């Protein structure tokens, strides 16, 4: 791995937050030759654990030692806050009060929050922004590898955005920018793609449990189906990737599904089926399915949505 001494002019940064994402970013950026000067965590033991992952001289600090960043970081360097969302604003305020210098760049990695949450550092003279990777990070090492395949959402002030793009390029990822006011809407899309897919998958395994399969067997059976769907989406637009009952405008099968879900007394699954079915109808219409049959399906699904038993 490239060391700071071998990379004159390489960017140095400190990471505030030693959780899975912060540790993954530290690993990935260090491997690309960036100098991780310090890792800071509320608990010094967590900071030390993250620092030990790096083959570099990285200082481990607790939040109470934020003022120690002053002698080890140049004003041109970057502070990257990777704490939980509800701690970012307070962390920024604490940094602004503790640091004896200004004029650097501060980023955070929240998907839901915009750069506005770093206003205390902006008032201190920092350029502020956010850089959120559209991946799921379950552990530091796997997460560090996944960052090279991620798309990053970037927003904020010009210098912060420029520096964030530089980091993404170095990691091997791709970036796009949005308006600051749209950050929560962007994150809702991310949650629907990842978290809600997991929730939907859990509902599906529950339905197979009603059919007599164990949840472990149901999960094993459904995962290849989900993987093939993702493969279709990687090759085609959603309308073209849609297969099965709705793609064929199969009214009879939709009726059978609704009856089975009603009889199984799975209200959440019935409601989810009807709601997502309405969207599937739109995709099927775009792909040329029979309009008259699709209208009948819409009527049935809307009636199901309005039913108190749904």
Short mmCIF file of N, CA, C and O in Angstrom, two decimals, residues 29-124:
data_model
loop_
_atom_site.label_atom_id
_atom_site.label_comp_id
_atom_site.label_asym_id
_atom_site.label_seq_id
_atom_site.Cartn_x
_atom_site.Cartn_y
_atom_site.Cartn_z
N UNK A 29 -9.83 4.36 1.31
CA UNK A 29 -9.06 5.56 0.97
C UNK A 29 -7.58 5.39 1.29
O UNK A 29 -6.72 5.85 0.54
N UNK A 30 -7.30 4.71 2.40
CA UNK A 30 -5.90 4.45 2.74
C UNK A 30 -5.24 3.58 1.68
O UNK A 30 -4.09 3.81 1.28
N UNK A 31 -5.98 2.60 1.16
CA UNK A 31 -5.44 1.72 0.12
C UNK A 31 -5.17 2.46 -1.18
O UNK A 31 -4.35 2.02 -1.99
N UNK A 32 -5.82 3.61 -1.37
CA UNK A 32 -5.61 4.42 -2.57
C UNK A 32 -4.56 5.51 -2.36
O UNK A 32 -4.37 6.37 -3.21
N UNK A 33 -3.88 5.48 -1.23
CA UNK A 33 -2.79 6.42 -1.00
C UNK A 33 -3.14 7.66 -0.23
O UNK A 33 -2.29 8.54 -0.03
N UNK A 34 -4.39 7.78 0.21
CA UNK A 34 -4.76 8.92 1.03
C UNK A 34 -4.31 8.69 2.46
O UNK A 34 -4.36 7.57 2.97
N UNK A 35 -3.89 9.75 3.09
CA UNK A 35 -3.39 9.63 4.46
C UNK A 35 -4.53 9.83 5.45
O UNK A 35 -5.16 10.88 5.51
N UNK A 36 -4.81 8.81 6.24
CA UNK A 36 -5.81 8.90 7.31
C UNK A 36 -5.06 9.33 8.56
O UNK A 36 -4.43 8.52 9.24
N UNK A 37 -5.10 10.62 8.84
CA UNK A 37 -4.32 11.15 9.97
C UNK A 37 -4.89 10.72 11.31
O UNK A 37 -4.15 10.46 12.25
N UNK A 38 -6.23 10.67 11.40
CA UNK A 38 -6.85 10.32 12.68
C UNK A 38 -8.22 9.71 12.45
O UNK A 38 -8.91 10.02 11.49
N UNK A 39 -8.58 8.80 13.35
CA UNK A 39 -9.94 8.27 13.42
C UNK A 39 -10.47 8.58 14.81
O UNK A 39 -9.82 8.28 15.82
N UNK A 40 -11.64 9.19 14.85
CA UNK A 40 -12.21 9.65 16.11
C UNK A 40 -13.53 8.93 16.35
O UNK A 40 -14.34 8.77 15.44
N UNK A 41 -13.73 8.49 17.58
CA UNK A 41 -14.98 7.85 17.95
C UNK A 41 -15.37 8.27 19.36
O UNK A 41 -14.53 8.74 20.14
N UNK A 42 -16.64 8.12 19.68
CA UNK A 42 -17.08 8.46 21.04
C UNK A 42 -16.31 7.63 22.06
O UNK A 42 -15.95 8.11 23.13
N UNK A 43 -16.06 6.37 21.71
CA UNK A 43 -15.27 5.50 22.58
C UNK A 43 -13.90 5.30 21.96
O UNK A 43 -13.77 4.90 20.81
N UNK A 44 -12.87 5.55 22.73
CA UNK A 44 -11.50 5.44 22.23
C UNK A 44 -11.20 4.02 21.77
O UNK A 44 -10.45 3.81 20.80
N UNK A 45 -11.82 3.01 22.40
CA UNK A 45 -11.57 1.62 22.01
C UNK A 45 -12.05 1.36 20.58
O UNK A 45 -11.42 0.61 19.83
N UNK A 46 -13.17 2.00 20.19
CA UNK A 46 -13.67 1.83 18.82
C UNK A 46 -12.74 2.50 17.82
O UNK A 46 -12.49 1.96 16.73
N UNK A 47 -12.21 3.67 18.19
CA UNK A 47 -11.28 4.36 17.31
C UNK A 47 -10.00 3.54 17.13
O UNK A 47 -9.46 3.44 16.02
N UNK A 48 -9.52 2.95 18.20
CA UNK A 48 -8.31 2.15 18.12
C UNK A 48 -8.53 0.91 17.26
O UNK A 48 -7.65 0.50 16.49
N UNK A 49 -9.70 0.29 17.41
CA UNK A 49 -10.00 -0.90 16.61
C UNK A 49 -10.01 -0.57 15.12
O UNK A 49 -9.47 -1.32 14.31
N UNK A 50 -10.62 0.56 14.78
CA UNK A 50 -10.65 0.97 13.37
C UNK A 50 -9.26 1.32 12.87
O UNK A 50 -8.87 0.97 11.74
N UNK A 51 -8.47 2.01 13.69
CA UNK A 51 -7.12 2.40 13.29
C UNK A 51 -6.23 1.19 13.05
O UNK A 51 -5.35 1.21 12.17
N UNK A 52 -6.46 0.12 13.80
CA UNK A 52 -5.64 -1.09 13.64
C UNK A 52 -5.88 -1.77 12.30
O UNK A 52 -5.05 -2.58 11.85
N UNK A 53 -6.98 -1.48 11.67
CA UNK A 53 -7.26 -2.07 10.36
C UNK A 53 -6.34 -1.52 9.27
O UNK A 53 -6.15 -2.15 8.23
N UNK A 54 -5.76 -0.36 9.52
CA UNK A 54 -4.96 0.33 8.50
C UNK A 54 -3.48 0.01 8.67
O UNK A 54 -2.96 -0.09 9.78
N UNK A 55 -2.79 -0.13 7.54
CA UNK A 55 -1.34 -0.31 7.58
C UNK A 55 -0.68 1.06 7.50
O UNK A 55 0.04 1.38 6.56
N UNK A 56 -0.95 1.88 8.50
CA UNK A 56 -0.47 3.26 8.47
C UNK A 56 -0.45 3.78 9.90
O UNK A 56 -1.01 3.17 10.82
N UNK A 57 0.23 4.91 10.08
CA UNK A 57 0.30 5.54 11.39
C UNK A 57 -0.90 6.46 11.55
O UNK A 57 -0.83 7.66 11.28
N UNK A 58 -1.99 5.89 11.99
CA UNK A 58 -3.23 6.63 12.16
C UNK A 58 -3.50 6.80 13.64
O UNK A 58 -3.50 5.83 14.41
N UNK A 59 -3.76 8.04 14.04
CA UNK A 59 -4.01 8.33 15.45
C UNK A 59 -5.45 7.99 15.79
O UNK A 59 -6.37 8.26 15.02
N UNK A 60 -5.65 7.38 16.96
CA UNK A 60 -6.99 7.06 17.45
C UNK A 60 -7.33 8.03 18.58
O UNK A 60 -6.57 8.18 19.54
N UNK A 61 -8.47 8.70 18.43
CA UNK A 61 -8.87 9.72 19.41
C UNK A 61 -10.32 9.51 19.83
O UNK A 61 -11.13 8.97 19.07
N UNK A 62 -10.64 9.96 21.02
CA UNK A 62 -12.02 10.00 21.47
C UNK A 62 -12.60 11.37 21.15
O UNK A 62 -11.87 12.32 20.83
N UNK A 63 -13.92 11.51 21.23
CA UNK A 63 -14.54 12.81 20.97
C UNK A 63 -14.03 13.87 21.93
O UNK A 63 -13.94 15.05 21.58
N UNK A 64 -13.68 13.45 23.13
CA UNK A 64 -13.17 14.41 24.11
C UNK A 64 -11.80 14.95 23.71
O UNK A 64 -11.33 15.94 24.28
N UNK A 65 -11.16 14.32 22.73
CA UNK A 65 -9.82 14.73 22.31
C UNK A 65 -9.82 15.43 20.95
O UNK A 65 -8.81 15.49 20.29
N UNK A 66 -10.96 15.99 20.55
CA UNK A 66 -11.04 16.64 19.25
C UNK A 66 -10.02 17.75 19.07
O UNK A 66 -9.52 17.97 17.96
N UNK A 67 -9.72 18.44 20.13
CA UNK A 67 -8.75 19.54 20.02
C UNK A 67 -7.37 19.03 19.62
O UNK A 67 -6.55 19.80 19.12
N UNK A 68 -7.12 17.73 19.80
CA UNK A 68 -5.82 17.16 19.43
C UNK A 68 -5.65 17.09 17.91
O UNK A 68 -4.54 16.86 17.42
N UNK A 69 -6.73 17.27 17.16
CA UNK A 69 -6.61 17.28 15.71
C UNK A 69 -5.82 18.48 15.22
O UNK A 69 -5.24 18.46 14.15
N UNK A 70 -5.80 19.52 15.99
CA UNK A 70 -5.19 20.79 15.58
C UNK A 70 -3.75 20.66 15.11
O UNK A 70 -3.41 21.14 14.02
N UNK A 71 -2.85 20.03 15.88
CA UNK A 71 -1.46 19.99 15.41
C UNK A 71 -1.18 18.96 14.32
O UNK A 71 -0.13 19.00 13.71
N UNK A 72 -2.10 18.05 14.08
CA UNK A 72 -1.79 16.96 13.14
C UNK A 72 -2.49 17.12 11.80
O UNK A 72 -2.29 16.31 10.91
N UNK A 73 -3.30 18.14 11.66
CA UNK A 73 -4.04 18.31 10.41
C UNK A 73 -3.84 19.71 9.86
O UNK A 73 -3.95 20.70 10.57
N UNK A 74 -3.56 19.79 8.59
CA UNK A 74 -3.38 21.08 7.94
C UNK A 74 -4.73 21.69 7.58
O UNK A 74 -5.69 20.97 7.35
N UNK A 75 -4.81 23.00 7.49
CA UNK A 75 -6.08 23.63 7.15
C UNK A 75 -6.64 23.21 5.80
O UNK A 75 -7.83 23.33 5.56
N UNK A 76 -5.79 22.71 4.91
CA UNK A 76 -6.26 22.31 3.58
C UNK A 76 -6.83 20.90 3.57
O UNK A 76 -7.27 20.42 2.55
N UNK A 77 -6.79 20.23 4.71
CA UNK A 77 -7.20 18.84 4.77
C UNK A 77 -8.71 18.70 4.95
O UNK A 77 -9.44 19.66 5.13
N UNK A 78 -9.15 17.46 4.94
CA UNK A 78 -10.57 17.13 4.97
C UNK A 78 -10.95 16.48 6.29
O UNK A 78 -10.23 15.64 6.82
N UNK A 79 -12.11 16.86 6.79
CA UNK A 79 -12.75 16.18 7.91
C UNK A 79 -13.98 15.47 7.36
O UNK A 79 -14.83 16.09 6.71
N UNK A 80 -14.08 14.18 7.61
CA UNK A 80 -15.18 13.38 7.09
C UNK A 80 -15.95 12.82 8.29
O UNK A 80 -15.44 12.00 9.05
N UNK A 81 -17.19 13.26 8.45
CA UNK A 81 -18.02 12.82 9.58
C UNK A 81 -18.88 11.64 9.14
O UNK A 81 -19.70 11.75 8.23
N UNK A 82 -18.69 10.49 9.80
CA UNK A 82 -19.42 9.27 9.45
C UNK A 82 -20.18 8.72 10.65
O UNK A 82 -20.40 7.52 10.77
N UNK A 83 -20.57 9.61 11.55
CA UNK A 83 -21.35 9.20 12.72
C UNK A 83 -22.79 8.89 12.31
O UNK A 83 -23.20 9.20 11.19
N UNK A 84 -23.60 8.30 13.21
CA UNK A 84 -25.04 8.18 12.92
C UNK A 84 -25.65 9.55 12.65
O UNK A 84 -25.17 10.57 13.13
N UNK A 85 -26.73 9.55 11.88
CA UNK A 85 -27.34 10.81 11.44
C UNK A 85 -27.65 11.76 12.60
O UNK A 85 -27.43 12.96 12.51
N UNK A 86 -28.21 11.19 13.68
CA UNK A 86 -28.66 12.07 14.76
C UNK A 86 -27.52 12.69 15.56
O UNK A 86 -27.75 13.52 16.44
N UNK A 87 -26.28 12.29 15.25
CA UNK A 87 -25.12 12.86 15.95
C UNK A 87 -24.32 13.82 15.09
O UNK A 87 -23.39 14.47 15.58
N UNK A 88 -24.67 13.95 13.80
CA UNK A 88 -23.83 14.74 12.89
C UNK A 88 -23.83 16.21 13.25
O UNK A 88 -22.77 16.85 13.33
N UNK A 89 -24.98 16.79 13.49
CA UNK A 89 -25.05 18.23 13.77
C UNK A 89 -24.29 18.57 15.05
O UNK A 89 -23.53 19.54 15.09
N UNK A 90 -24.49 17.75 16.10
CA UNK A 90 -23.78 18.00 17.36
C UNK A 90 -22.28 17.81 17.19
O UNK A 90 -21.48 18.55 17.77
N UNK A 91 -21.88 16.83 16.39
CA UNK A 91 -20.45 16.60 16.14
C UNK A 91 -19.84 17.78 15.40
O UNK A 91 -18.73 18.22 15.72
N UNK A 92 -20.56 18.31 14.42
CA UNK A 92 -20.07 19.48 13.68
C UNK A 92 -19.91 20.67 14.60
O UNK A 92 -18.90 21.41 14.51
N UNK A 93 -20.86 20.87 15.49
CA UNK A 93 -20.78 21.99 16.43
C UNK A 93 -19.60 21.81 17.38
O UNK A 93 -18.88 22.78 17.70
N UNK A 94 -19.38 20.58 17.80
CA UNK A 94 -18.27 20.31 18.71
C UNK A 94 -16.94 20.52 18.01
O UNK A 94 -15.98 21.05 18.60
N UNK A 95 -16.86 20.11 16.76
CA UNK A 95 -15.65 20.34 15.98
C UNK A 95 -15.38 21.83 15.81
O UNK A 95 -14.25 22.30 15.98
N UNK A 96 -16.43 22.58 15.48
CA UNK A 96 -16.27 24.02 15.27
C UNK A 96 -15.75 24.71 16.52
O UNK A 96 -14.97 25.66 16.45
N UNK A 97 -16.19 24.22 17.67
CA UNK A 97 -15.76 24.82 18.94
C UNK A 97 -14.36 24.37 19.35
O UNK A 97 -13.67 25.07 20.10
N UNK A 98 -13.93 23.19 18.85
CA UNK A 98 -12.66 22.61 19.31
C UNK A 98 -11.48 22.94 18.42
O UNK A 98 -10.34 23.04 18.90
N UNK A 99 -11.71 23.08 17.11
CA UNK A 99 -10.60 23.26 16.19
C UNK A 99 -10.06 24.68 16.23
O UNK A 99 -10.82 25.64 16.29
N UNK A 100 -8.76 24.77 16.16
CA UNK A 100 -8.14 26.08 16.19
C UNK A 100 -7.81 26.62 14.82
O UNK A 100 -7.03 27.56 14.69
N UNK A 101 -8.35 26.02 13.77
CA UNK A 101 -8.09 26.47 12.41
C UNK A 101 -9.37 26.39 11.59
O UNK A 101 -10.35 25.77 11.99
N UNK A 102 -9.35 27.02 10.45
CA UNK A 102 -10.51 27.03 9.57
C UNK A 102 -10.03 26.98 8.12
O UNK A 102 -8.83 26.96 7.86
N UNK A 103 -10.96 26.97 7.20
CA UNK A 103 -10.60 27.00 5.79
C UNK A 103 -10.48 25.65 5.13
O UNK A 103 -10.11 25.56 3.97
N UNK A 104 -10.80 24.58 5.84
CA UNK A 104 -10.74 23.26 5.25
C UNK A 104 -12.07 22.86 4.62
O UNK A 104 -12.92 23.69 4.33
N UNK A 105 -12.21 21.57 4.39
CA UNK A 105 -13.44 21.01 3.83
C UNK A 105 -13.99 19.99 4.81
O UNK A 105 -13.24 19.20 5.38
N UNK A 106 -15.30 20.01 5.00
CA UNK A 106 -15.96 19.04 5.87
C UNK A 106 -17.07 18.36 5.08
O UNK A 106 -17.90 19.02 4.45
N UNK A 107 -17.07 17.03 5.10
CA UNK A 107 -18.11 16.22 4.46
C UNK A 107 -18.76 15.34 5.51
O UNK A 107 -18.15 15.00 6.53
N UNK A 108 -20.00 14.95 5.25
CA UNK A 108 -20.59 13.87 6.03
C UNK A 108 -21.12 12.81 5.07
O UNK A 108 -21.26 13.06 3.87
N UNK A 109 -21.42 11.62 5.62
CA UNK A 109 -21.79 10.49 4.77
C UNK A 109 -23.25 10.08 4.91
O UNK A 109 -23.63 8.98 4.52
N UNK A 110 -24.09 10.96 5.46
CA UNK A 110 -25.50 10.63 5.63
C UNK A 110 -26.23 10.64 4.30
O UNK A 110 -25.99 11.49 3.44
N UNK A 111 -27.16 9.71 4.13
CA UNK A 111 -27.99 9.72 2.95
C UNK A 111 -29.17 10.65 3.08
O UNK A 111 -29.61 11.25 2.10
N UNK A 112 -29.71 10.80 4.29
CA UNK A 112 -30.94 11.58 4.48
C UNK A 112 -30.69 13.06 4.71
O UNK A 112 -31.54 13.89 4.41
N UNK A 113 -29.53 13.40 5.27
CA UNK A 113 -29.26 14.79 5.65
C UNK A 113 -28.43 15.51 4.59
O UNK A 113 -27.56 14.91 3.96
N UNK A 114 -28.67 16.79 4.44
CA UNK A 114 -27.91 17.59 3.48
C UNK A 114 -26.72 18.24 4.19
O UNK A 114 -26.53 18.10 5.40
N UNK A 115 -25.96 19.00 3.43
CA UNK A 115 -24.80 19.71 3.99
C UNK A 115 -25.21 20.79 4.97
O UNK A 115 -24.37 21.29 5.73
N UNK A 116 -26.49 21.17 4.99
CA UNK A 116 -26.95 22.20 5.92
C UNK A 116 -26.70 21.81 7.37
O UNK A 116 -26.58 22.67 8.24
N UNK A 117 -26.64 20.52 7.64
CA UNK A 117 -26.45 20.07 9.01
C UNK A 117 -25.03 20.40 9.51
O UNK A 117 -24.77 20.35 10.71
N UNK A 118 -24.14 20.79 8.59
CA UNK A 118 -22.77 21.15 8.96
C UNK A 118 -22.59 22.66 9.07
O UNK A 118 -21.49 23.18 8.98
N UNK A 119 -23.69 23.38 9.28
CA UNK A 119 -23.63 24.85 9.25
C UNK A 119 -22.64 25.42 10.27
O UNK A 119 -22.03 26.47 10.02
N UNK A 120 -22.46 24.74 11.40
CA UNK A 120 -21.52 25.24 12.41
C UNK A 120 -20.10 25.28 11.85
O UNK A 120 -19.35 26.22 12.13
N UNK A 121 -19.74 24.30 11.06
CA UNK A 121 -18.41 24.29 10.44
C UNK A 121 -18.33 25.29 9.29
O UNK A 121 -17.28 25.89 9.06
N UNK A 122 -19.43 25.48 8.58
CA UNK A 122 -19.45 26.48 7.51
C UNK A 122 -19.20 27.86 8.09
O UNK A 122 -18.46 28.67 7.54
N UNK A 123 -19.83 28.13 9.23
CA UNK A 123 -19.64 29.42 9.89
C UNK A 123 -18.21 29.58 10.39
O UNK A 123 -17.73 30.70 10.59
N UNK A 124 -17.54 28.47 10.58
CA UNK A 124 -16.13 28.47 11.01
C UNK A 124 -15.19 28.69 9.83
O UNK A 124 -14.00 28.88 10.00
#
